[in-house]
JSON list of C-alpha atoms in Angstrom, two decimals:
[
{"chain": "A", "resi": 1, "resn": "GLY", "atom": "CA", "xyz": [18.48, -15.52, 24.91]},
{"chain": "A", "resi": 2, "resn": "ALA", "atom": "CA", "xyz": [16.54, -12.36, 25.34]},
{"chain": "A", "resi": 3, "resn": "VAL", "atom": "CA", "xyz": [12.87, -12.61, 24.86]},
{"chain": "A", "resi": 4, "resn": "VAL", "atom": "CA", "xyz": [10.34, -9.84, 23.50]},
{"chain": "A", "resi": 5, "resn": "SER", "atom": "CA", "xyz": [6.87, -10.11, 23.28]},
{"chain": "A", "resi": 6, "resn": "GLN", "atom": "CA", "xyz": [4.14, -8.40, 21.52]},
{"chain": "A", "resi": 7, "resn": "HIS", "atom": "CA", "xyz": [0.20, -7.86, 22.15]},
{"chain": "A", "resi": 8, "resn": "PRO", "atom": "CA", "xyz": [-1.59, -8.49, 20.06]},
{"chain": "A", "resi": 9, "resn": "SER", "atom": "CA", "xyz": [-0.38, -10.72, 17.28]},
{"chain": "A", "resi": 10, "resn": "ARG", "atom": "CA", "xyz": [-3.27, -9.70, 15.05]},
{"chain": "A", "resi": 11, "resn": "VAL", "atom": "CA", "xyz": [-5.81, -6.90, 15.05]},
{"chain": "A", "resi": 12, "resn": "ILE", "atom": "CA", "xyz": [-8.32, -5.87, 12.63]},
{"chain": "A", "resi": 13, "resn": "CYS", "atom": "CA", "xyz": [-10.05, -2.61, 12.89]},
{"chain": "A", "resi": 14, "resn": "LYS", "atom": "CA", "xyz": [-12.36, -0.20, 11.02]},
{"chain": "A", "resi": 15, "resn": "SER", "atom": "CA", "xyz": [-10.99, 3.09, 9.62]},
{"chain": "A", "resi": 16, "resn": "GLY", "atom": "CA", "xyz": [-10.87, 5.94, 12.03]},
{"chain": "A", "resi": 17, "resn": "THR", "atom": "CA", "xyz": [-10.17, 4.23, 15.19]},
{"chain": "A", "resi": 18, "resn": "SER", "atom": "CA", "xyz": [-6.93, 3.95, 17.14]},
{"chain": "A", "resi": 19, "resn": "VAL", "atom": "CA", "xyz": [-5.01, 0.68, 17.66]},
{"chain": "A", "resi": 20, "resn": "LYS", "atom": "CA", "xyz": [-2.34, 0.14, 20.55]},
{"chain": "A", "resi": 21, "resn": "ILE", "atom": "CA", "xyz": [0.35, -2.46, 20.13]},
{"chain": "A", "resi": 22, "resn": "GLU", "atom": "CA", "xyz": [2.40, -3.44, 23.27]},
{"chain": "A", "resi": 23, "resn": "CYS", "atom": "CA", "xyz": [5.94, -4.49, 23.27]},
{"chain": "A", "resi": 24, "resn": "ARG", "atom": "CA", "xyz": [7.33, -6.30, 26.41]},
{"chain": "A", "resi": 25, "resn": "SER", "atom": "CA", "xyz": [11.14, -7.43, 27.18]},
{"chain": "A", "resi": 26, "resn": "LEU", "atom": "CA", "xyz": [10.23, -10.32, 29.22]},
{"chain": "A", "resi": 27, "resn": "ASP", "atom": "CA", "xyz": [13.74, -11.24, 30.85]},
{"chain": "A", "resi": 28, "resn": "PHE", "atom": "CA", "xyz": [15.36, -8.13, 30.70]},
{"chain": "A", "resi": 29, "resn": "GLN", "atom": "CA", "xyz": [15.24, -4.35, 31.29]},
{"chain": "A", "resi": 30, "resn": "ALA", "atom": "CA", "xyz": [15.12, -2.14, 28.16]},
{"chain": "A", "resi": 31, "resn": "THR", "atom": "CA", "xyz": [15.87, 1.50, 28.14]},
{"chain": "A", "resi": 32, "resn": "THR", "atom": "CA", "xyz": [15.70, 1.55, 24.48]},
{"chain": "A", "resi": 33, "resn": "MET", "atom": "CA", "xyz": [13.14, 0.14, 22.51]},
{"chain": "A", "resi": 34, "resn": "PHE", "atom": "CA", "xyz": [12.77, 0.26, 18.39]},
{"chain": "A", "resi": 35, "resn": "TRP", "atom": "CA", "xyz": [9.51, 0.02, 16.46]},
{"chain": "A", "resi": 36, "resn": "TYR", "atom": "CA", "xyz": [9.71, -0.99, 12.62]},
{"chain": "A", "resi": 37, "resn": "ARG", "atom": "CA", "xyz": [7.21, -1.24, 10.27]},
{"chain": "A", "resi": 38, "resn": "GLN", "atom": "CA", "xyz": [7.55, -4.19, 7.40]},
{"chain": "A", "resi": 39, "resn": "PHE", "atom": "CA", "xyz": [5.85, -3.99, 3.82]},
{"chain": "A", "resi": 40, "resn": "PRO", "atom": "CA", "xyz": [5.15, -7.52, 2.12]},
{"chain": "A", "resi": 41, "resn": "LYS", "atom": "CA", "xyz": [8.41, -9.20, 0.76]},
{"chain": "A", "resi": 42, "resn": "LYS", "atom": "CA", "xyz": [10.36, -6.10, 2.08]},
{"chain": "A", "resi": 43, "resn": "SER", "atom": "CA", "xyz": [12.88, -5.18, 4.65]},
{"chain": "A", "resi": 44, "resn": "LEU", "atom": "CA", "xyz": [12.40, -3.81, 8.04]},
{"chain": "A", "resi": 45, "resn": "MET", "atom": "CA", "xyz": [11.96, 0.17, 7.96]},
{"chain": "A", "resi": 46, "resn": "LEU", "atom": "CA", "xyz": [12.85, 1.83, 11.24]},
{"chain": "A", "resi": 47, "resn": "MET", "atom": "CA", "xyz": [9.95, 3.98, 12.48]},
{"chain": "A", "resi": 48, "resn": "ALA", "atom": "CA", "xyz": [11.19, 5.32, 15.86]},
{"chain": "A", "resi": 49, "resn": "THR", "atom": "CA", "xyz": [13.39, 4.91, 18.84]},
{"chain": "A", "resi": 50, "resn": "SER", "atom": "CA", "xyz": [11.59, 4.72, 22.02]},
{"chain": "A", "resi": 51, "resn": "ASN", "atom": "CA", "xyz": [13.27, 5.59, 24.99]},
{"chain": "A", "resi": 52, "resn": "GLU", "atom": "CA", "xyz": [12.30, 4.97, 28.97]},
{"chain": "A", "resi": 53, "resn": "GLY", "atom": "CA", "xyz": [11.69, 8.42, 30.55]},
{"chain": "A", "resi": 54, "resn": "SER", "atom": "CA", "xyz": [11.75, 10.55, 27.66]},
{"chain": "A", "resi": 55, "resn": "LYS", "atom": "CA", "xyz": [10.25, 11.44, 23.92]},
{"chain": "A", "resi": 56, "resn": "ALA", "atom": "CA", "xyz": [10.61, 9.02, 21.31]},
{"chain": "A", "resi": 57, "resn": "THR", "atom": "CA", "xyz": [12.57, 9.90, 18.43]},
{"chain": "A", "resi": 58, "resn": "TYR", "atom": "CA", "xyz": [11.01, 9.51, 15.09]},
{"chain": "A", "resi": 59, "resn": "GLU", "atom": "CA", "xyz": [12.62, 8.79, 11.48]},
{"chain": "A", "resi": 60, "resn": "GLN", "atom": "CA", "xyz": [12.09, 11.23, 8.80]},
{"chain": "A", "resi": 61, "resn": "GLY", "atom": "CA", "xyz": [8.99, 10.74, 6.98]},
{"chain": "A", "resi": 62, "resn": "VAL", "atom": "CA", "xyz": [7.09, 9.28, 10.13]},
{"chain": "A", "resi": 63, "resn": "GLU", "atom": "CA", "xyz": [4.33, 11.19, 11.56]},
{"chain": "A", "resi": 64, "resn": "LYS", "atom": "CA", "xyz": [4.50, 11.51, 15.26]},
{"chain": "A", "resi": 65, "resn": "ASP", "atom": "CA", "xyz": [1.00, 12.73, 15.79]},
{"chain": "A", "resi": 66, "resn": "LYS", "atom": "CA", "xyz": [-0.16, 9.31, 13.91]},
{"chain": "A", "resi": 67, "resn": "PHE", "atom": "CA", "xyz": [2.06, 7.00, 15.51]},
{"chain": "A", "resi": 68, "resn": "LEU", "atom": "CA", "xyz": [2.16, 7.82, 19.16]},
{"chain": "A", "resi": 69, "resn": "ILE", "atom": "CA", "xyz": [4.67, 5.92, 21.26]},
{"chain": "A", "resi": 70, "resn": "ASN", "atom": "CA", "xyz": [5.15, 5.73, 25.06]},
{"chain": "A", "resi": 71, "resn": "HIS", "atom": "CA", "xyz": [7.86, 3.90, 26.86]},
{"chain": "A", "resi": 72, "resn": "ALA", "atom": "CA", "xyz": [5.91, 3.56, 30.21]},
{"chain": "A", "resi": 73, "resn": "SER", "atom": "CA", "xyz": [8.60, 1.37, 31.86]},
{"chain": "A", "resi": 74, "resn": "LEU", "atom": "CA", "xyz": [12.01, -0.34, 31.37]},
{"chain": "A", "resi": 75, "resn": "THR", "atom": "CA", "xyz": [9.93, -3.25, 30.05]},
{"chain": "A", "resi": 76, "resn": "LEU", "atom": "CA", "xyz": [7.15, -2.03, 28.31]},
{"chain": "A", "resi": 77, "resn": "SER", "atom": "CA", "xyz": [6.66, 0.30, 25.22]},
{"chain": "A", "resi": 78, "resn": "THR", "atom": "CA", "xyz": [3.59, 0.86, 23.15]},
{"chain": "A", "resi": 79, "resn": "LEU", "atom": "CA", "xyz": [2.66, 2.11, 19.75]},
{"chain": "A", "resi": 80, "resn": "THR", "atom": "CA", "xyz": [-0.63, 3.61, 18.98]},
{"chain": "A", "resi": 81, "resn": "VAL", "atom": "CA", "xyz": [-1.55, 4.09, 15.54]},
{"chain": "A", "resi": 82, "resn": "THR", "atom": "CA", "xyz": [-4.54, 6.67, 15.62]},
{"chain": "A", "resi": 83, "resn": "SER", "atom": "CA", "xyz": [-7.24, 7.18, 13.47]},
{"chain": "A", "resi": 84, "resn": "ALA", "atom": "CA", "xyz": [-6.15, 4.57, 11.60]},
{"chain": "A", "resi": 85, "resn": "HIS", "atom": "CA", "xyz": [-6.77, 4.16, 7.66]},
{"chain": "A", "resi": 86, "resn": "PRO", "atom": "CA", "xyz": [-6.32, 1.25, 5.25]},
{"chain": "A", "resi": 87, "resn": "GLU", "atom": "CA", "xyz": [-2.67, 2.52, 4.34]},
{"chain": "A", "resi": 88, "resn": "ASP", "atom": "CA", "xyz": [-1.62, 1.73, 7.94]},
{"chain": "A", "resi": 89, "resn": "SER", "atom": "CA", "xyz": [-2.22, -1.97, 7.53]},
{"chain": "A", "resi": 90, "resn": "SER", "atom": "CA", "xyz": [1.19, -3.50, 7.78]},
{"chain": "A", "resi": 91, "resn": "PHE", "atom": "CA", "xyz": [3.45, -5.48, 9.98]},
{"chain": "A", "resi": 92, "resn": "TYR", "atom": "CA", "xyz": [4.58, -3.75, 13.19]},
{"chain": "A", "resi": 93, "resn": "ILE", "atom": "CA", "xyz": [7.82, -5.36, 14.94]},
{"chain": "A", "resi": 94, "resn": "CYS", "atom": "CA", "xyz": [9.30, -4.17, 17.86]},
{"chain": "A", "resi": 95, "resn": "SER", "atom": "CA", "xyz": [12.88, -4.83, 19.22]},
{"chain": "A", "resi": 96, "resn": "ALA", "atom": "CA", "xyz": [15.15, -4.18, 22.29]},
{"chain": "A", "resi": 97, "resn": "PRO", "atom": "CA", "xyz": [18.65, -4.51, 23.07]},
{"chain": "A", "resi": 98, "resn": "LEU", "atom": "CA", "xyz": [20.03, -5.90, 26.12]},
{"chain": "A", "resi": 99, "resn": "THR", "atom": "CA", "xyz": [21.17, -2.87, 28.28]},
{"chain": "A", "resi": 100, "resn": "GLY", "atom": "CA", "xyz": [24.94, -1.80, 27.11]},
{"chain": "A", "resi": 101, "resn": "ALA", "atom": "CA", "xyz": [24.85, -4.24, 24.34]},
{"chain": "A", "resi": 102, "resn": "ASP", "atom": "CA", "xyz": [24.25, -3.85, 20.80]},
{"chain": "A", "resi": 103, "resn": "THR", "atom": "CA", "xyz": [22.47, -7.04, 19.59]},
{"chain": "A", "resi": 104, "resn": "GLN", "atom": "CA", "xyz": [18.73, -6.24, 19.10]},
{"chain": "A", "resi": 105, "resn": "TYR", "atom": "CA", "xyz": [16.19, -8.90, 20.00]},
{"chain": "A", "resi": 106, "resn": "PHE", "atom": "CA", "xyz": [12.80, -8.45, 17.96]},
{"chain": "A", "resi": 107, "resn": "GLY", "atom": "CA", "xyz": [9.43, -9.27, 19.00]},
{"chain": "A", "resi": 108, "resn": "PRO", "atom": "CA", "xyz": [7.10, -11.88, 16.95]},
{"chain": "A", "resi": 109, "resn": "GLY", "atom": "CA", "xyz": [5.22, -8.97, 15.24]},
{"chain": "A", "resi": 110, "resn": "THR", "atom": "CA", "xyz": [1.65, -7.45, 15.09]},
{"chain": "A", "resi": 111, "resn": "ARG", "atom": "CA", "xyz": [-0.42, -7.65, 11.91]},
{"chain": "A", "resi": 112, "resn": "LEU", "atom": "CA", "xyz": [-2.45, -4.77, 11.56]},
{"chain": "A", "resi": 113, "resn": "THR", "atom": "CA", "xyz": [-5.44, -4.68, 9.13]},
{"chain": "A", "resi": 114, "resn": "VAL", "atom": "CA", "xyz": [-7.41, -1.77, 8.84]},
{"chain": "A", "resi": 115, "resn": "LEU", "atom": "CA", "xyz": [-10.77, -2.23, 6.81]},
{"chain": "B", "resi": 1, "resn": "GLU", "atom": "CA", "xyz": [25.90, 7.18, 3.47]},
{"chain": "B", "resi": 2, "resn": "ASP", "atom": "CA", "xyz": [25.68, 3.90, 5.52]},
{"chain": "B", "resi": 3, "resn": "GLN", "atom": "CA", "xyz": [24.51, 1.14, 3.01]},
{"chain": "B", "resi": 4, "resn": "VAL", "atom": "CA", "xyz": [23.67, -2.63, 3.38]},
{"chain": "B", "resi": 5, "resn": "THR", "atom": "CA", "xyz": [23.13, -4.68, 0.13]},
{"chain": "B", "resi": 6, "resn": "GLN", "atom": "CA", "xyz": [22.50, -8.51, 0.21]},
{"chain": "B", "resi": 7, "resn": "SER", "atom": "CA", "xyz": [22.66, -10.87, -2.82]},
{"chain": "B", "resi": 8, "resn": "PRO", "atom": "CA", "xyz": [21.20, -12.76, -4.03]},
{"chain": "B", "resi": 9, "resn": "GLU", "atom": "CA", "xyz": [17.86, -11.58, -3.62]},
{"chain": "B", "resi": 10, "resn": "ALA", "atom": "CA", "xyz": [16.43, -15.47, -3.58]},
{"chain": "B", "resi": 11, "resn": "LEU", "atom": "CA", "xyz": [18.31, -18.49, -3.66]},
{"chain": "B", "resi": 12, "resn": "ARG", "atom": "CA", "xyz": [16.74, -22.10, -4.51]},
{"chain": "B", "resi": 13, "resn": "LEU", "atom": "CA", "xyz": [18.99, -24.79, -3.07]},
{"chain": "B", "resi": 14, "resn": "GLN", "atom": "CA", "xyz": [18.37, -28.87, -2.96]},
{"chain": "B", "resi": 15, "resn": "GLU", "atom": "CA", "xyz": [18.74, -30.36, 0.46]},
{"chain": "B", "resi": 16, "resn": "GLY", "atom": "CA", "xyz": [22.10, -30.98, 0.92]},
{"chain": "B", "resi": 17, "resn": "GLU", "atom": "CA", "xyz": [23.52, -28.26, -1.70]},
{"chain": "B", "resi": 18, "resn": "SER", "atom": "CA", "xyz": [25.75, -26.03, 0.45]},
{"chain": "B", "resi": 19, "resn": "SER", "atom": "CA", "xyz": [25.98, -22.24, -0.68]},
{"chain": "B", "resi": 20, "resn": "SER", "atom": "CA", "xyz": [26.89, -18.74, 0.67]},
{"chain": "B", "resi": 21, "resn": "LEU", "atom": "CA", "xyz": [24.54, -15.67, 1.03]},
{"chain": "B", "resi": 22, "resn": "ASN", "atom": "CA", "xyz": [26.30, -12.33, 0.74]},
{"chain": "B", "resi": 23, "resn": "CYS", "atom": "CA", "xyz": [26.09, -9.00, 2.49]},
{"chain": "B", "resi": 24, "resn": "SER", "atom": "CA", "xyz": [28.14, -6.05, 1.40]},
{"chain": "B", "resi": 25, "resn": "TYR", "atom": "CA", "xyz": [28.36, -3.03, 3.68]},
{"chain": "B", "resi": 26, "resn": "THR", "atom": "CA", "xyz": [29.72, 0.52, 3.65]},
{"chain": "B", "resi": 27, "resn": "VAL", "atom": "CA", "xyz": [29.56, 2.36, 6.80]},
{"chain": "B", "resi": 28, "resn": "SER", "atom": "CA", "xyz": [31.47, 4.61, 8.78]},
{"chain": "B", "resi": 29, "resn": "GLY", "atom": "CA", "xyz": [33.11, 2.71, 11.39]},
{"chain": "B", "resi": 30, "resn": "LEU", "atom": "CA", "xyz": [31.60, -0.83, 11.69]},
{"chain": "B", "resi": 31, "resn": "ARG", "atom": "CA", "xyz": [30.51, -1.32, 15.34]},
{"chain": "B", "resi": 32, "resn": "GLY", "atom": "CA", "xyz": [28.74, -4.47, 14.58]},
{"chain": "B", "resi": 33, "resn": "LEU", "atom": "CA", "xyz": [27.50, -6.75, 11.87]},
{"chain": "B", "resi": 34, "resn": "PHE", "atom": "CA", "xyz": [24.17, -8.92, 12.52]},
{"chain": "B", "resi": 35, "resn": "TRP", "atom": "CA", "xyz": [22.60, -11.63, 11.03]},
{"chain": "B", "resi": 36, "resn": "TYR", "atom": "CA", "xyz": [18.91, -12.58, 11.62]},
{"chain": "B", "resi": 37, "resn": "ARG", "atom": "CA", "xyz": [16.52, -15.22, 10.19]},
{"chain": "B", "resi": 38, "resn": "GLN", "atom": "CA", "xyz": [12.77, -14.38, 9.45]},
{"chain": "B", "resi": 39, "resn": "ASP", "atom": "CA", "xyz": [10.07, -16.69, 8.77]},
{"chain": "B", "resi": 40, "resn": "PRO", "atom": "CA", "xyz": [6.85, -15.70, 7.23]},
{"chain": "B", "resi": 41, "resn": "GLY", "atom": "CA", "xyz": [4.75, -13.65, 9.35]},
{"chain": "B", "resi": 42, "resn": "LYS", "atom": "CA", "xyz": [7.22, -13.71, 12.28]},
{"chain": "B", "resi": 43, "resn": "GLY", "atom": "CA", "xyz": [9.85, -11.28, 13.79]},
{"chain": "B", "resi": 44, "resn": "PRO", "atom": "CA", "xyz": [13.29, -11.69, 12.98]},
{"chain": "B", "resi": 45, "resn": "GLU", "atom": "CA", "xyz": [15.38, -14.18, 15.04]},
{"chain": "B", "resi": 46, "resn": "PHE", "atom": "CA", "xyz": [19.08, -13.50, 16.19]},
{"chain": "B", "resi": 47, "resn": "LEU", "atom": "CA", "xyz": [21.50, -15.70, 14.66]},
{"chain": "B", "resi": 48, "resn": "PHE", "atom": "CA", "xyz": [24.80, -13.88, 15.18]},
{"chain": "B", "resi": 49, "resn": "THR", "atom": "CA", "xyz": [26.80, -10.92, 15.91]},
{"chain": "B", "resi": 50, "resn": "LEU", "atom": "CA", "xyz": [30.38, -9.90, 14.21]},
{"chain": "B", "resi": 51, "resn": "TYR", "atom": "CA", "xyz": [32.65, -7.37, 15.36]},
{"chain": "B", "resi": 52, "resn": "SER", "atom": "CA", "xyz": [35.81, -7.42, 13.51]},
{"chain": "B", "resi": 53, "resn": "ALA", "atom": "CA", "xyz": [37.21, -8.62, 10.28]},
{"chain": "B", "resi": 54, "resn": "GLY", "atom": "CA", "xyz": [38.37, -12.20, 10.38]},
{"chain": "B", "resi": 55, "resn": "GLU", "atom": "CA", "xyz": [35.80, -13.16, 12.78]},
{"chain": "B", "resi": 56, "resn": "GLU", "atom": "CA", "xyz": [33.60, -16.05, 12.50]},
{"chain": "B", "resi": 57, "resn": "LYS", "atom": "CA", "xyz": [30.65, -17.61, 14.21]},
{"chain": "B", "resi": 58, "resn": "GLU", "atom": "CA", "xyz": [28.70, -21.01, 13.80]},
{"chain": "B", "resi": 59, "resn": "LYS", "atom": "CA", "xyz": [25.46, -22.41, 14.92]},
{"chain": "B", "resi": 60, "resn": "GLU", "atom": "CA", "xyz": [24.48, -25.92, 13.30]},
{"chain": "B", "resi": 61, "resn": "ARG", "atom": "CA", "xyz": [24.58, -25.57, 9.73]},
{"chain": "B", "resi": 62, "resn": "LEU", "atom": "CA", "xyz": [25.30, -21.81, 9.75]},
{"chain": "B", "resi": 63, "resn": "LYS", "atom": "CA", "xyz": [28.58, -20.11, 9.73]},
{"chain": "B", "resi": 64, "resn": "ALA", "atom": "CA", "xyz": [29.02, -16.24, 9.39]},
{"chain": "B", "resi": 65, "resn": "THR", "atom": "CA", "xyz": [32.14, -14.83, 8.50]},
{"chain": "B", "resi": 66, "resn": "LEU", "atom": "CA", "xyz": [33.39, -11.15, 8.21]},
{"chain": "B", "resi": 67, "resn": "THR", "atom": "CA", "xyz": [36.11, -9.07, 6.32]},
{"chain": "B", "resi": 68, "resn": "LYS", "atom": "CA", "xyz": [36.27, -5.16, 6.11]},
{"chain": "B", "resi": 69, "resn": "LYS", "atom": "CA", "xyz": [33.78, -4.89, 3.17]},
{"chain": "B", "resi": 70, "resn": "GLU", "atom": "CA", "xyz": [31.26, -7.94, 3.48]},
{"chain": "B", "resi": 71, "resn": "SER", "atom": "CA", "xyz": [29.94, -10.74, 5.41]},
{"chain": "B", "resi": 72, "resn": "PHE", "atom": "CA", "xyz": [28.83, -14.35, 4.26]},
{"chain": "B", "resi": 73, "resn": "LEU", "atom": "CA", "xyz": [26.42, -16.57, 5.90]},
{"chain": "B", "resi": 74, "resn": "HIS", "atom": "CA", "xyz": [27.63, -20.05, 4.62]},
{"chain": "B", "resi": 75, "resn": "ILE", "atom": "CA", "xyz": [24.85, -22.99, 4.64]},
{"chain": "B", "resi": 76, "resn": "THR", "atom": "CA", "xyz": [26.18, -26.41, 4.66]},
{"chain": "B", "resi": 77, "resn": "ALA", "atom": "CA", "xyz": [23.91, -29.20, 3.95]},
{"chain": "B", "resi": 78, "resn": "PRO", "atom": "CA", "xyz": [20.86, -27.23, 4.00]},
{"chain": "B", "resi": 79, "resn": "LYS", "atom": "CA", "xyz": [17.61, -28.74, 4.84]},
{"chain": "B", "resi": 80, "resn": "PRO", "atom": "CA", "xyz": [14.20, -27.51, 4.10]},
{"chain": "B", "resi": 81, "resn": "GLU", "atom": "CA", "xyz": [13.76, -26.17, 7.55]},
{"chain": "B", "resi": 82, "resn": "ASP", "atom": "CA", "xyz": [16.56, -23.82, 6.92]},
{"chain": "B", "resi": 83, "resn": "SER", "atom": "CA", "xyz": [13.96, -22.10, 4.29]},
{"chain": "B", "resi": 84, "resn": "ALA", "atom": "CA", "xyz": [13.54, -18.50, 5.46]},
{"chain": "B", "resi": 85, "resn": "THR", "atom": "CA", "xyz": [14.65, -15.02, 4.72]},
{"chain": "B", "resi": 86, "resn": "TYR", "atom": "CA", "xyz": [17.88, -14.32, 6.14]},
{"chain": "B", "resi": 87, "resn": "LEU", "atom": "CA", "xyz": [18.46, -10.50, 7.33]},
{"chain": "B", "resi": 88, "resn": "CYS", "atom": "CA", "xyz": [21.79, -8.69, 7.43]},
{"chain": "B", "resi": 89, "resn": "ALA", "atom": "CA", "xyz": [22.25, -5.43, 9.54]},
{"chain": "B", "resi": 90, "resn": "VAL", "atom": "CA", "xyz": [25.17, -3.11, 10.63]},
{"chain": "B", "resi": 91, "resn": "LEU", "atom": "CA", "xyz": [25.58, -0.66, 13.46]},
{"chain": "B", "resi": 92, "resn": "SER", "atom": "CA", "xyz": [27.69, 2.15, 12.58]},
{"chain": "B", "resi": 93, "resn": "GLY", "atom": "CA", "xyz": [30.48, 3.33, 14.95]},
{"chain": "B", "resi": 94, "resn": "SER", "atom": "CA", "xyz": [29.28, 6.88, 14.71]},
{"chain": "B", "resi": 95, "resn": "SER", "atom": "CA", "xyz": [25.66, 6.08, 15.59]},
{"chain": "B", "resi": 96, "resn": "ASN", "atom": "CA", "xyz": [24.75, 7.11, 19.20]},
{"chain": "B", "resi": 97, "resn": "THR", "atom": "CA", "xyz": [21.17, 5.98, 18.74]},
{"chain": "B", "resi": 98, "resn": "GLY", "atom": "CA", "xyz": [21.51, 1.94, 18.32]},
{"chain": "B", "resi": 99, "resn": "LYS", "atom": "CA", "xyz": [19.74, 2.18, 14.93]},
{"chain": "B", "resi": 100, "resn": "LEU", "atom": "CA", "xyz": [20.61, -0.67, 12.45]},
{"chain": "B", "resi": 101, "resn": "ILE", "atom": "CA", "xyz": [20.75, -0.50, 8.73]},
{"chain": "B", "resi": 102, "resn": "PHE", "atom": "CA", "xyz": [19.17, -3.51, 7.23]},
{"chain": "B", "resi": 103, "resn": "GLY", "atom": "CA", "xyz": [19.75, -5.06, 3.94]},
{"chain": "B", "resi": 104, "resn": "GLN", "atom": "CA", "xyz": [17.01, -6.34, 1.98]},
{"chain": "B", "resi": 105, "resn": "GLY", "atom": "CA", "xyz": [17.43, -9.91, 2.63]},
{"chain": "B", "resi": 106, "resn": "THR", "atom": "CA", "xyz": [18.03, -12.97, 0.96]},
{"chain": "B", "resi": 107, "resn": "THR", "atom": "CA", "xyz": [15.09, -15.27, 0.77]},
{"chain": "B", "resi": 108, "resn": "LEU", "atom": "CA", "xyz": [16.29, -18.96, 0.84]},
{"chain": "B", "resi": 109, "resn": "GLN", "atom": "CA", "xyz": [14.20, -22.06, -0.36]},
{"chain": "B", "resi": 110, "resn": "VAL", "atom": "CA", "xyz": [15.66, -25.51, 0.23]},
{"chain": "B", "resi": 111, "resn": "LYS", "atom": "CA", "xyz": [13.73, -28.23, -1.57]},
{"chain": "B", "resi": 112, "resn": "PRO", "atom": "CA", "xyz": [13.76, -32.02, -0.32]}
]
């Protein structure tokens, strides 16, 4: 099966700092990757669609200047939470489909805690 | 508007007690329906993709079925290790972005 990794798995930072989360497709190339946010005991909320070689597409209500997405290569997308605040604390998960396929494979998630 | 509703929200079973989880959907042309398993603190793990009504897929104690309005995830003789949250998602045929619409999930607890 397709494998997606995320780094780091956990991060704790101070309010006002920026945090970068990496999402990598390990055994396949992904022209598209998706970034989700998940609150406790809630389902996944799509934040943005990351496209290799072009700008990310953000969902309504998601601040693009706060959540910077860069799809640097066919195997790497990064999410940077800028000037993080406690309300940004959450579980962030990325996913990627195999090229030409519909099934999305998810990373293990990154737990962000902002103090 | 595309929508996915899962029921029940939570389900407690005794080990060996078979049951079914429901995923009802309304979508403008179903391109695919997906089942995932999510353990606490982890990302969703892919289980099944179903494309058309009447299709069935099995994996160990799990069997997923699909009709034109809903999907069922049947769990036969569950074990404690089957305890997890099961997520259902659909992909609309009108989508050109690959965006999945998720249900709220069913949290399954299997007691020994």
